[in-house]
XYZ file of C-alpha atoms in Angstrom:
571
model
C 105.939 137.550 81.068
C 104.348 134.853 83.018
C 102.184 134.811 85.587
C 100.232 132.966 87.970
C 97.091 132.881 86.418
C 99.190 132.412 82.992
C 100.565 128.673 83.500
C 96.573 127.011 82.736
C 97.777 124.329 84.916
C 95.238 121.582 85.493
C 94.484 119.954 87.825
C 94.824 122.934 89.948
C 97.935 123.123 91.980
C 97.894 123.607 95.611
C 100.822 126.605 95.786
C 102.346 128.386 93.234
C 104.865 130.560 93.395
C 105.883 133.448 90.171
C 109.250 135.103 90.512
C 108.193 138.896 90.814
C 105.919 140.266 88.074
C 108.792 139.993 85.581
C 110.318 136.564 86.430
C 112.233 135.313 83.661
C 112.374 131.831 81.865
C 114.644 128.955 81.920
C 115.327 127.261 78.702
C 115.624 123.284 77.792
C 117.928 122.988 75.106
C 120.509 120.738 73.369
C 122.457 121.268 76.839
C 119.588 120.154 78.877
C 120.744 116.410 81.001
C 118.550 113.863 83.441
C 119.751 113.612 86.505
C 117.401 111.031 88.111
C 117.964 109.705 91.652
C 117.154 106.147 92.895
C 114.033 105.052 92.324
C 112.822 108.083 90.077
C 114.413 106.127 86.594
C 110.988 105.404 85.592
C 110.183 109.118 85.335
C 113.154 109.609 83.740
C 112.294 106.916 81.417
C 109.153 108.438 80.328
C 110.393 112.258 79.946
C 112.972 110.867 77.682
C 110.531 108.987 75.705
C 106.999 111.526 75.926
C 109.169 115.095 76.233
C 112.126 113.966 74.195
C 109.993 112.638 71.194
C 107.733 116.423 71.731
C 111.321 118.592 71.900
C 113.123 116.448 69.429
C 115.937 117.127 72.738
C 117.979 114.378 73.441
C 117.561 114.339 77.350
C 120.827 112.141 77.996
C 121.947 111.379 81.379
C 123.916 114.426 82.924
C 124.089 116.352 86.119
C 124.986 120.223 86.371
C 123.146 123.087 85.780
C 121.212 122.339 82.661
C 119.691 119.117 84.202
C 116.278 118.138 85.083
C 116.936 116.924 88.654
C 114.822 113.999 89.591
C 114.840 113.101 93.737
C 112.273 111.062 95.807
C 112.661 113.188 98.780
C 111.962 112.248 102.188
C 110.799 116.107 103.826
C 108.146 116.124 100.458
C 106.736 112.806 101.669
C 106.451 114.024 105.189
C 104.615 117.346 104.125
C 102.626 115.972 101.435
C 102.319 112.494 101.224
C 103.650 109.892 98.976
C 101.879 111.209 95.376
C 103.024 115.201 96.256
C 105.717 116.752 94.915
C 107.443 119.973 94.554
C 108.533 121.425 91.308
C 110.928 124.471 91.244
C 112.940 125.696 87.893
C 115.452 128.813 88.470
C 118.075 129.741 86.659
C 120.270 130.888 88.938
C 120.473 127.077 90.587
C 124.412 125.987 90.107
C 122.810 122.177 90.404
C 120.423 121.998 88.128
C 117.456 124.165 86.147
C 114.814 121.884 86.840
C 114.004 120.298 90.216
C 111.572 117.793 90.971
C 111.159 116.367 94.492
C 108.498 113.913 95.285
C 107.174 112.127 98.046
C 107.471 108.633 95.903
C 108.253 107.295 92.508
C 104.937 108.511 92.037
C 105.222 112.121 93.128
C 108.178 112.471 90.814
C 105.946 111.215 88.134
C 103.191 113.806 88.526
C 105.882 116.662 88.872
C 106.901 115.665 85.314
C 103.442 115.954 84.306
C 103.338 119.540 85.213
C 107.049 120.153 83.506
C 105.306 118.707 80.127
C 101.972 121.094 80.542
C 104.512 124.226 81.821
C 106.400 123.602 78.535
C 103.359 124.444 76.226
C 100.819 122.241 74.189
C 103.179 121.380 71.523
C 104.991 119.693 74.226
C 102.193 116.881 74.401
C 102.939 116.018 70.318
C 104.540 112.256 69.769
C 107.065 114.444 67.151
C 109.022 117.733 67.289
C 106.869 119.979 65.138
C 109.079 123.386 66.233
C 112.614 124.084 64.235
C 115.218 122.334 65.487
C 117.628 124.504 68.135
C 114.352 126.057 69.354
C 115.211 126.427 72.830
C 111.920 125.276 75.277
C 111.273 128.279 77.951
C 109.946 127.464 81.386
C 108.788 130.250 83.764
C 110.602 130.842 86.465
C 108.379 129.351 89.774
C 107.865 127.073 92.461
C 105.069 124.764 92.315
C 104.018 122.783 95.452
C 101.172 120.178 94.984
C 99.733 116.829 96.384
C 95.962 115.381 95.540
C 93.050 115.907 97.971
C 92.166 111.811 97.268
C 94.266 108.913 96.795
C 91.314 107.633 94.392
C 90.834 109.441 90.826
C 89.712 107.106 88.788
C 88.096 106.240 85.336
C 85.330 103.500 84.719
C 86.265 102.426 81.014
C 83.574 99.874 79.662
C 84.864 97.721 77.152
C 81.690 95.126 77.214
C 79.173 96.798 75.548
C 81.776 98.212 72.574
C 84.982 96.594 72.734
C 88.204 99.182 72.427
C 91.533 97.619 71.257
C 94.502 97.296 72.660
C 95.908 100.497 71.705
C 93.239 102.478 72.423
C 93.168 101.678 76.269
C 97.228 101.935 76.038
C 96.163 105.805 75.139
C 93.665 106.862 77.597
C 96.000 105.678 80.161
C 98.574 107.665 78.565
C 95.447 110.792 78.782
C 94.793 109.733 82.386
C 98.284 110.273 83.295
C 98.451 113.538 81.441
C 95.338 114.535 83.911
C 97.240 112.574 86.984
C 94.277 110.248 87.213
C 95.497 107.156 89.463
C 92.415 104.583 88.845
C 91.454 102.756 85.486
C 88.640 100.384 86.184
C 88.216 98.577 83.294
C 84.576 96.973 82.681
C 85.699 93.468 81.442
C 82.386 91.317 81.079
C 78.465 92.110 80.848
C 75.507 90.589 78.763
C 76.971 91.856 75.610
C 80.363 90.823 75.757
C 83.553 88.859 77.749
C 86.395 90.375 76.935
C 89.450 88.997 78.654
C 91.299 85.438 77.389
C 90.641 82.896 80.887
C 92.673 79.803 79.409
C 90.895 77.294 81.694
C 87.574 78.536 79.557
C 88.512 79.074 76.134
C 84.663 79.534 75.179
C 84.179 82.290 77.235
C 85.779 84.201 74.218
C 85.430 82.018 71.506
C 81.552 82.158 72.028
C 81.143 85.110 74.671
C 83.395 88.080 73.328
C 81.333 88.098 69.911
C 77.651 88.887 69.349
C 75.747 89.223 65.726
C 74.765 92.558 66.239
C 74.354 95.860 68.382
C 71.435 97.497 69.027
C 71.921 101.490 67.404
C 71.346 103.935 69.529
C 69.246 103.239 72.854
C 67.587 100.597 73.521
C 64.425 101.802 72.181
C 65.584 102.807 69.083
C 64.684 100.859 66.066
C 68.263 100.605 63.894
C 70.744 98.224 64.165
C 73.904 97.559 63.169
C 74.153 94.117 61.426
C 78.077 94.030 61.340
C 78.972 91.393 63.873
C 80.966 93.199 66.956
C 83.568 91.787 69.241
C 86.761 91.181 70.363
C 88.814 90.045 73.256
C 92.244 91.369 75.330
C 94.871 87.665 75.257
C 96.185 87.317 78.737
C 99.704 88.845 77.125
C 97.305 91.829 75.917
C 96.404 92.085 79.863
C 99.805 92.044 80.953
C 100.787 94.517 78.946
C 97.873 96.981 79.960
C 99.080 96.497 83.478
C 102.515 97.144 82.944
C 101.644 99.970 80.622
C 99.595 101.634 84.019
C 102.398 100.888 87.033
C 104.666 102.534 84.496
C 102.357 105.447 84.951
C 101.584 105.001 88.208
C 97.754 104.028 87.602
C 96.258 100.918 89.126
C 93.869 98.736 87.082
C 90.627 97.445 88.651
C 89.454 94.359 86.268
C 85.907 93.865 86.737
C 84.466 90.449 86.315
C 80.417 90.678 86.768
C 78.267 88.178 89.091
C 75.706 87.705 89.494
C 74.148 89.496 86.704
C 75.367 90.852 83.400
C 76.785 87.526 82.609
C 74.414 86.595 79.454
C 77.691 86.343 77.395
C 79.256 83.702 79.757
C 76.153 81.692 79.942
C 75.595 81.795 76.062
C 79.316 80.760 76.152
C 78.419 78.133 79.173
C 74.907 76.846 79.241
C 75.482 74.968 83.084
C 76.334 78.456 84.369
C 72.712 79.751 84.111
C 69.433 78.599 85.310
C 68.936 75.202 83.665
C 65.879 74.474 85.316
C 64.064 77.656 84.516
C 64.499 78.179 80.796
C 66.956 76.776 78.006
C 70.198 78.162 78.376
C 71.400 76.135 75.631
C 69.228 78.559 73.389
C 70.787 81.632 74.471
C 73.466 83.701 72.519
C 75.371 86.754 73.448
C 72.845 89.794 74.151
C 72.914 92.260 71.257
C 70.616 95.235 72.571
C 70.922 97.500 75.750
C 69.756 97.403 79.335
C 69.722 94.506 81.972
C 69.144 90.942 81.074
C 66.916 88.187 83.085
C 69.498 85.316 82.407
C 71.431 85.452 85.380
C 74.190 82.887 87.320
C 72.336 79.883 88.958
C 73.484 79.686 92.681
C 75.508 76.558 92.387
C 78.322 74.981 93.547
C 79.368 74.531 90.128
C 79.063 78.423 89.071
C 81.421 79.391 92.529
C 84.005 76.746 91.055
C 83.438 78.196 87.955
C 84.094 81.755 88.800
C 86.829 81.191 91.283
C 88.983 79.265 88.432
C 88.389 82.622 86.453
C 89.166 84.937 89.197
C 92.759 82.641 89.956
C 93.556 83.652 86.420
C 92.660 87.269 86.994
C 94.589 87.515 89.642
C 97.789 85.997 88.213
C 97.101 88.460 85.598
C 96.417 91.729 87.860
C 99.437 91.816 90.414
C 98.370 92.899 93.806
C 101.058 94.872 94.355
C 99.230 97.242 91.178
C 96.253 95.916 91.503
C 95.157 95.377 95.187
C 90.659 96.319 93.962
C 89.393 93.885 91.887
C 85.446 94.591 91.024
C 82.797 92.051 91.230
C 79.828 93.850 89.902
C 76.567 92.576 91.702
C 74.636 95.066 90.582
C 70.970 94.835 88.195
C 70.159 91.567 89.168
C 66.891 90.595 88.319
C 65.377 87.852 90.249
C 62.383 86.494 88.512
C 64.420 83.285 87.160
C 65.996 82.466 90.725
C 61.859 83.072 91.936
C 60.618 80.348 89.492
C 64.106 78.086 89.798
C 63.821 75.436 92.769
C 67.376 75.075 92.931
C 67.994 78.760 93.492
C 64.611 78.104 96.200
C 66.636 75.108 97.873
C 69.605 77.456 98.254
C 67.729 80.364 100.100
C 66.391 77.532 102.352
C 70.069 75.604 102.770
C 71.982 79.187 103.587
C 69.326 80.456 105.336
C 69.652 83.298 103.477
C 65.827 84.502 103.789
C 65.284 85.270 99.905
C 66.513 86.189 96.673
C 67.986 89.470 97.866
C 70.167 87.482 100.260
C 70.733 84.946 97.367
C 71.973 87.637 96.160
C 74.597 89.272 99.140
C 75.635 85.367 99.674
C 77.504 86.050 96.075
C 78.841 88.495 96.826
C 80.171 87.327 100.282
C 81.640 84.444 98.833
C 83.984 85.940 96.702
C 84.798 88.914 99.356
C 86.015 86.668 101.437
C 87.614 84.002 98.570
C 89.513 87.733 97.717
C 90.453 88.551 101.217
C 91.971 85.169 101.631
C 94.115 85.948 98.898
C 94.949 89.635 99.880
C 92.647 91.430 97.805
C 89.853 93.950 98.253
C 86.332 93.322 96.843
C 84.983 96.283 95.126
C 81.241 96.216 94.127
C 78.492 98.240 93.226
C 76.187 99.439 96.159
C 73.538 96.911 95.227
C 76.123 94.653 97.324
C 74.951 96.503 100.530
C 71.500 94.542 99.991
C 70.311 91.630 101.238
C 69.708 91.973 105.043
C 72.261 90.357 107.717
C 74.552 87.130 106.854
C 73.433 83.891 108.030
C 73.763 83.234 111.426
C 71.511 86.678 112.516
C 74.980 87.797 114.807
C 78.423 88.874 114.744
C 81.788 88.502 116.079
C 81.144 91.636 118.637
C 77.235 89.563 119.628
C 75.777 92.696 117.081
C 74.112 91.696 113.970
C 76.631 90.686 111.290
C 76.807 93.263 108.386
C 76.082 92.223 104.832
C 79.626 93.097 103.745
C 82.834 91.261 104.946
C 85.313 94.000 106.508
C 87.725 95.413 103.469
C 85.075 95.808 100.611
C 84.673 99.342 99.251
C 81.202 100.348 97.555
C 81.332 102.315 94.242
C 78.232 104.317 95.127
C 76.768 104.794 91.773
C 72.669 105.614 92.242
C 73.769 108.679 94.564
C 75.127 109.424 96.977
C 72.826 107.500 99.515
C 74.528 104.088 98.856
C 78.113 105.312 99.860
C 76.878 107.464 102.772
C 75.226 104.384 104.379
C 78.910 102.218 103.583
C 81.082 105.147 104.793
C 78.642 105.486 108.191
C 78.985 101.625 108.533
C 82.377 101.453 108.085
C 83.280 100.685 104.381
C 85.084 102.595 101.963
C 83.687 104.438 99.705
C 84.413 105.154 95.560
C 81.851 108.375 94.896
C 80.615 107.811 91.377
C 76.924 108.554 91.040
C 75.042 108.547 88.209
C 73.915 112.075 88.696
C 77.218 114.006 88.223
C 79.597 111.970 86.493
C 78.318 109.318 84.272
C 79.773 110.801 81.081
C 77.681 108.921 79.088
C 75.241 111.714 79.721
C 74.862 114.190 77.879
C 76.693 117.163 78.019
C 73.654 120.094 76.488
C 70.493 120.415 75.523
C 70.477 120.368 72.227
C 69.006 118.637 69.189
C 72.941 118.171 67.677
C 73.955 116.231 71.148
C 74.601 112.311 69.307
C 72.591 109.710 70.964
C 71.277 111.964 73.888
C 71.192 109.640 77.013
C 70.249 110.869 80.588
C 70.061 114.636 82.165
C 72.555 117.379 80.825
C 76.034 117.340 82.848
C 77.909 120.270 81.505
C 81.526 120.897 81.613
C 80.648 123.249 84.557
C 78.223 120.899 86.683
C 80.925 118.454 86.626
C 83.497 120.841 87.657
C 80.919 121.746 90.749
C 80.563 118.177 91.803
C 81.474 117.429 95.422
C 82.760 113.779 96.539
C 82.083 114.190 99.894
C 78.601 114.939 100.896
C 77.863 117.703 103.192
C 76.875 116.575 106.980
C 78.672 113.491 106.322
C 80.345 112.820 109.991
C 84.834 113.441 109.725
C 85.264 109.850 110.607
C 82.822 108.392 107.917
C 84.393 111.391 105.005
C 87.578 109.707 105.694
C 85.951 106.404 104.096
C 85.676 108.133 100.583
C 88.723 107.272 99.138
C 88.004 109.082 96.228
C 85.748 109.208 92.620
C 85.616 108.194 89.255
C 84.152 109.349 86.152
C 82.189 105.977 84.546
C 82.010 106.179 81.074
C 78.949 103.159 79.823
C 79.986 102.618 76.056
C 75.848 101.003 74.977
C 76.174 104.438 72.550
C 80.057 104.760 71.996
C 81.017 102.670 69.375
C 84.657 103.787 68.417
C 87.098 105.636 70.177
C 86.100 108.816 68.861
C 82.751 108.570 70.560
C 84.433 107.609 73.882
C 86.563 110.903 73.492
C 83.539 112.754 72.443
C 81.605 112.044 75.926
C 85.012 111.918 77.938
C 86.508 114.871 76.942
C 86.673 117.946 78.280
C 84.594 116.527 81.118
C 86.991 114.401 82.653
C 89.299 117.263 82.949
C 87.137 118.907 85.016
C 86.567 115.316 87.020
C 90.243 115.455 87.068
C 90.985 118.530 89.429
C 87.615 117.898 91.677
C 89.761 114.914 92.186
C 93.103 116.190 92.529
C 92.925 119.875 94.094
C 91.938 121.210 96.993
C 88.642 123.408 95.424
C 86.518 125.221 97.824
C 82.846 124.242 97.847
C 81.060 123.906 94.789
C 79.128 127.463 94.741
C 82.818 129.010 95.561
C 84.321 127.232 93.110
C 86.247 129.264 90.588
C 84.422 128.121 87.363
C 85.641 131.117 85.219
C 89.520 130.693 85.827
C 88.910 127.001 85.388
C 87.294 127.851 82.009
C 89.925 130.487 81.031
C 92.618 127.597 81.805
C 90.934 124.809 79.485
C 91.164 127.415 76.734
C 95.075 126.434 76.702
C 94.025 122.662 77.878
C 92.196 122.584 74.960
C 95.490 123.143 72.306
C 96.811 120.181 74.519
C 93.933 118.028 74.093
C 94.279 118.908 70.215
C 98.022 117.716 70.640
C 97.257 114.652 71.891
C 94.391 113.854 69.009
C 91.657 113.896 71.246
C 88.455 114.021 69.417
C 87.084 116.188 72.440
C 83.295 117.959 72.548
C 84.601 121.487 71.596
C 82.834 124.163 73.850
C 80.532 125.328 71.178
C 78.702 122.244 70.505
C 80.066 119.102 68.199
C 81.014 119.537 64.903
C 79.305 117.653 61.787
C 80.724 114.403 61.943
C 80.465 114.520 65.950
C 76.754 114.395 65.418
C 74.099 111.130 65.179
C 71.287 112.515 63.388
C 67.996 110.273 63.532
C 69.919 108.004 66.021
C 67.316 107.850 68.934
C 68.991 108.362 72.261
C 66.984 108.789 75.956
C 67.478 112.466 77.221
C 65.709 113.324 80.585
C 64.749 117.076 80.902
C 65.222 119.403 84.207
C 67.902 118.960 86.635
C 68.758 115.109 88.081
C 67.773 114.386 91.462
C 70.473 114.937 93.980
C 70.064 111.651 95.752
């Protein structure tokens, strides 16, 4: 007998419906067709290949009343929007015994995503691991569902500790399982460049390798002496890209100016401030933290950086890819302060000083973007820097810092994207304080590498994207969070799993459902769900902080890390 509270869905839906307390199942079997409408073949694509590989059923193309009817439905998009869907299985239906009606392509998609967690944990396995004939029972129900934000993202860095290929092929595949929309991948920093631009060869010959990593924080005093690097080729790029619009997810590259970019400096001596220190002496930054060596405010650095992004772009389709990141955060300016080039600059734009040094960056390429139909995405650092040159705008008001279009990741609080969504901009809520997942996730001595305040399983679940008193018209700039995950103490994929998971579950329906506000929120049916969520992540390998603390080999013992006691400031 299922019931409501029995399916462990998650995220959340938004209505389901249970036959009656005694409501019967509908089986998959040998028997059991596709039946995919126009436009849903991707879907049925992926059910064949995720499901069919889990059932060991052969899924072949069929219509009648064992199918698994796939429709892009018109009335679903009007009532829920383009990502909802509705999901009904009864086995009294002379059409079919699965429905699923989305809005989109992409509704259809997350539909299936609820078949494969409705069909049990052993339905997430890459091979049948039940007897063959076992028949695969569905309860009887109606499930009706559509995300609260068209943004649910994950900030992946793969600077600081490069992850292969394969690896970022997966946690797409685990942000699809958690109908996550967003990866924004981390591409370039101090410590690393790690995308192929053919125009610069050294930026990973020289840039995506450094002789070293710093062991634990900063302040620690191991290291790890093996050399660390590694790069994605543009085909590697491609086929990350492809590998997300198959699953619906849009990737947000991030390129960094105009800080973090040690590596492409030590790769490209002219890029950094010649006439401030010896650039030729730099190498690729092998410890933590922000570095001084920053991009000199040159012609040649914009022509520099625009050649990149042209390659970018060709690689990151705007059609799945409209966001691409520029950073412009932790910029220090002591080198621009002593450089008089970077001093002839302020005086040229008019810019006032190194802050607006600093906003003229990022103007530059938010408009070099626009031009070529993309959004600029930034840090809210890029709200800095006082009014553009000029002092006035179109409208005879003083001109804002940001061009129209960009959208502020507000990552220090909340502050940053309150003042962007009250001034017009769109808004990504990520700060610091809730859903860095670098932090760590208890108090204990066992917790590997300890960095930042706690952030449990449950104060993630209670975080809230859109901050109370915030005015309708400025909420309706938040398009949505992310979960950033800062790899400086992850060095494998297991550690990235570790910190990741089962937080970003709980990321996953603050994202996704509808949940009421966070001291309403429901935290011990959300827990009582993750106990099956758990036997999925297990399924799907994830190396996942178990509830109870981390096991042996989770652990970092004598590996310093930076914990901060008491609760974080809610800023």
């Amino acid at each position: 007998m299922t019931h409501e509270t029995d399916l462990a869905l998650i995220p959340l839906p938004l209505r389901t419906e249970c036959r009656g307390d005694a409501p019967g199942y509908v089986a998959l079997d040998e028997r059991t067709t596709l039946d995919a409408g126009p436009g849903t073949h991707g879907t049925a694509r992926w059910l064949r290949t995720a499901l069919g590989a889990a059932t060991g059923l052969p899924l072949a193309d069929g219509t009648g009343p064992h199918a698994i009817r796939l429709r892009i439905a018109a009335d679903v998009e009007r009532e829920l929007g383009p990502e909802g869907y509705r999901l009904s299985t009864d086995g009294s239906l002379a059409e079919a015994a699965v429905v699923i009606e989305g809005g989109s392509a992409a509704g259809v998609f997350w539909g299936a995503q609820t078949l494969r967690q409705l069909l049990g944990p052993q339905a997430h396995r890459r091979a049948r691991v039940v007897p063959a004939g076992h028949a695969w029972d569905l309860p009887m129900v109606t499930i009706t569902d559509a995300p609260r934000f068209r943004w649910r993202g994950l900030m992946l860095d793969v600077a600081r500790h490069f992850m292969p290929k394969d690896d970022v092929l997966r946690q797409l595949d685990l942000m699809a399982a958690h109908k996550l929309n967003v990866l924004h991948l981390h591409l370039t920093d101090d410590q690393g460049w790690r995308i192929e631009i053919r125009r610069h060869p050294r930026l990973t010959e020289v840039g995506s390798w450094r002789a070293r990593s710093k062991w634990g924080h900063r302040a620690s005093p191991l290291w790890n002496e093996t050399p660390h690097g590694g790069h994605y080729t543009q085909d590697d790029i491609r086929e990350i890209v492809a590998h997300a619009a198959d699953r619906h997810i849009s990737v947000v590259p991030e390129i960094d100016v105009p800080g973090h970019s040690q590596a492409a400096i030590a790769a490209y001596p002219e890029l950094g401030n010649t006439d401030v220190i010896d650039t030729t002496a730099l190498s690729v930054w092998d410890t933590w933290g922000v570095s001084p060596n920053v991009l000199a405010p040159t012609d040649t650095v914009l022509r520099f950086y625009e050649g990149v992004l042209e390659e970018v772009l060709d690689l990151f389709p705007a059609e799945v890819s409209p966001f691409v990141h520029i950073g412009g955060d932790e910029c220090p300016k002591d080198q621009w302060k002593a450089s008089p080039t970077a001093q002839s600059r302020i005086r040229e734009l008019g810019v006032g000083d190194e802050d607006g040094l600093q906003a003229w960056f990022v103007r530059h390429f938010a408009r070099w973007l626009a031009d070529r139909g993309r959004r600029l995405v930034g840090w809210d650092e890029i709200l800095e820097g006082g009014p553009a040159p000029g002092g006035l705008g179109a409208d005879g008001g003083e001109a804002r810092v940001l061009p129209e279009g960009a959208v502020v990741s507000s990552w220090r609080g909340y502050a940053g994207g309150i003042t962007a969504a009250e001034a017009g901009h769109d808004v990504v809520m990520c700060p610091e304080q809730h859903v860095y997942l670098d932090h760590r996730q208890a108090p204990g001595a066992d917790e590997p590498m300890p960095i930042g305040h706690v952030r449990t399983l449950a104060d993630v679940y209670r975080f809230e994207p859109v901050p109370p008193g915030l005015a309708p018209e400025a909420a309706a700039h938040v398009l949505g969070t992310q979960a950033n995950v800062w790899t400086e103490v992850m060095e494998n994929r297991d550690r990235v799993d570790y910190q990741t998971y089962p937080r970003l579950a709980a990321l996953a329906e603050v994202a996704w459902s509808r949940l009421p506000a966070p001291d309403h929120r429901d935290l011990a049916g959300f827990e009582r769900r993750m106990d099956t969520h758990y036997l999925r992540l297990d399924a799907l390998g994830v190396a996942y902080r178990p509830p109870t603390g981390p096991r042996p080999w989770q652990r970092r013992p004598g590996v310093l890390g930076r914990p901060l006691e008491g609760p974080p400031p809610n800023v």
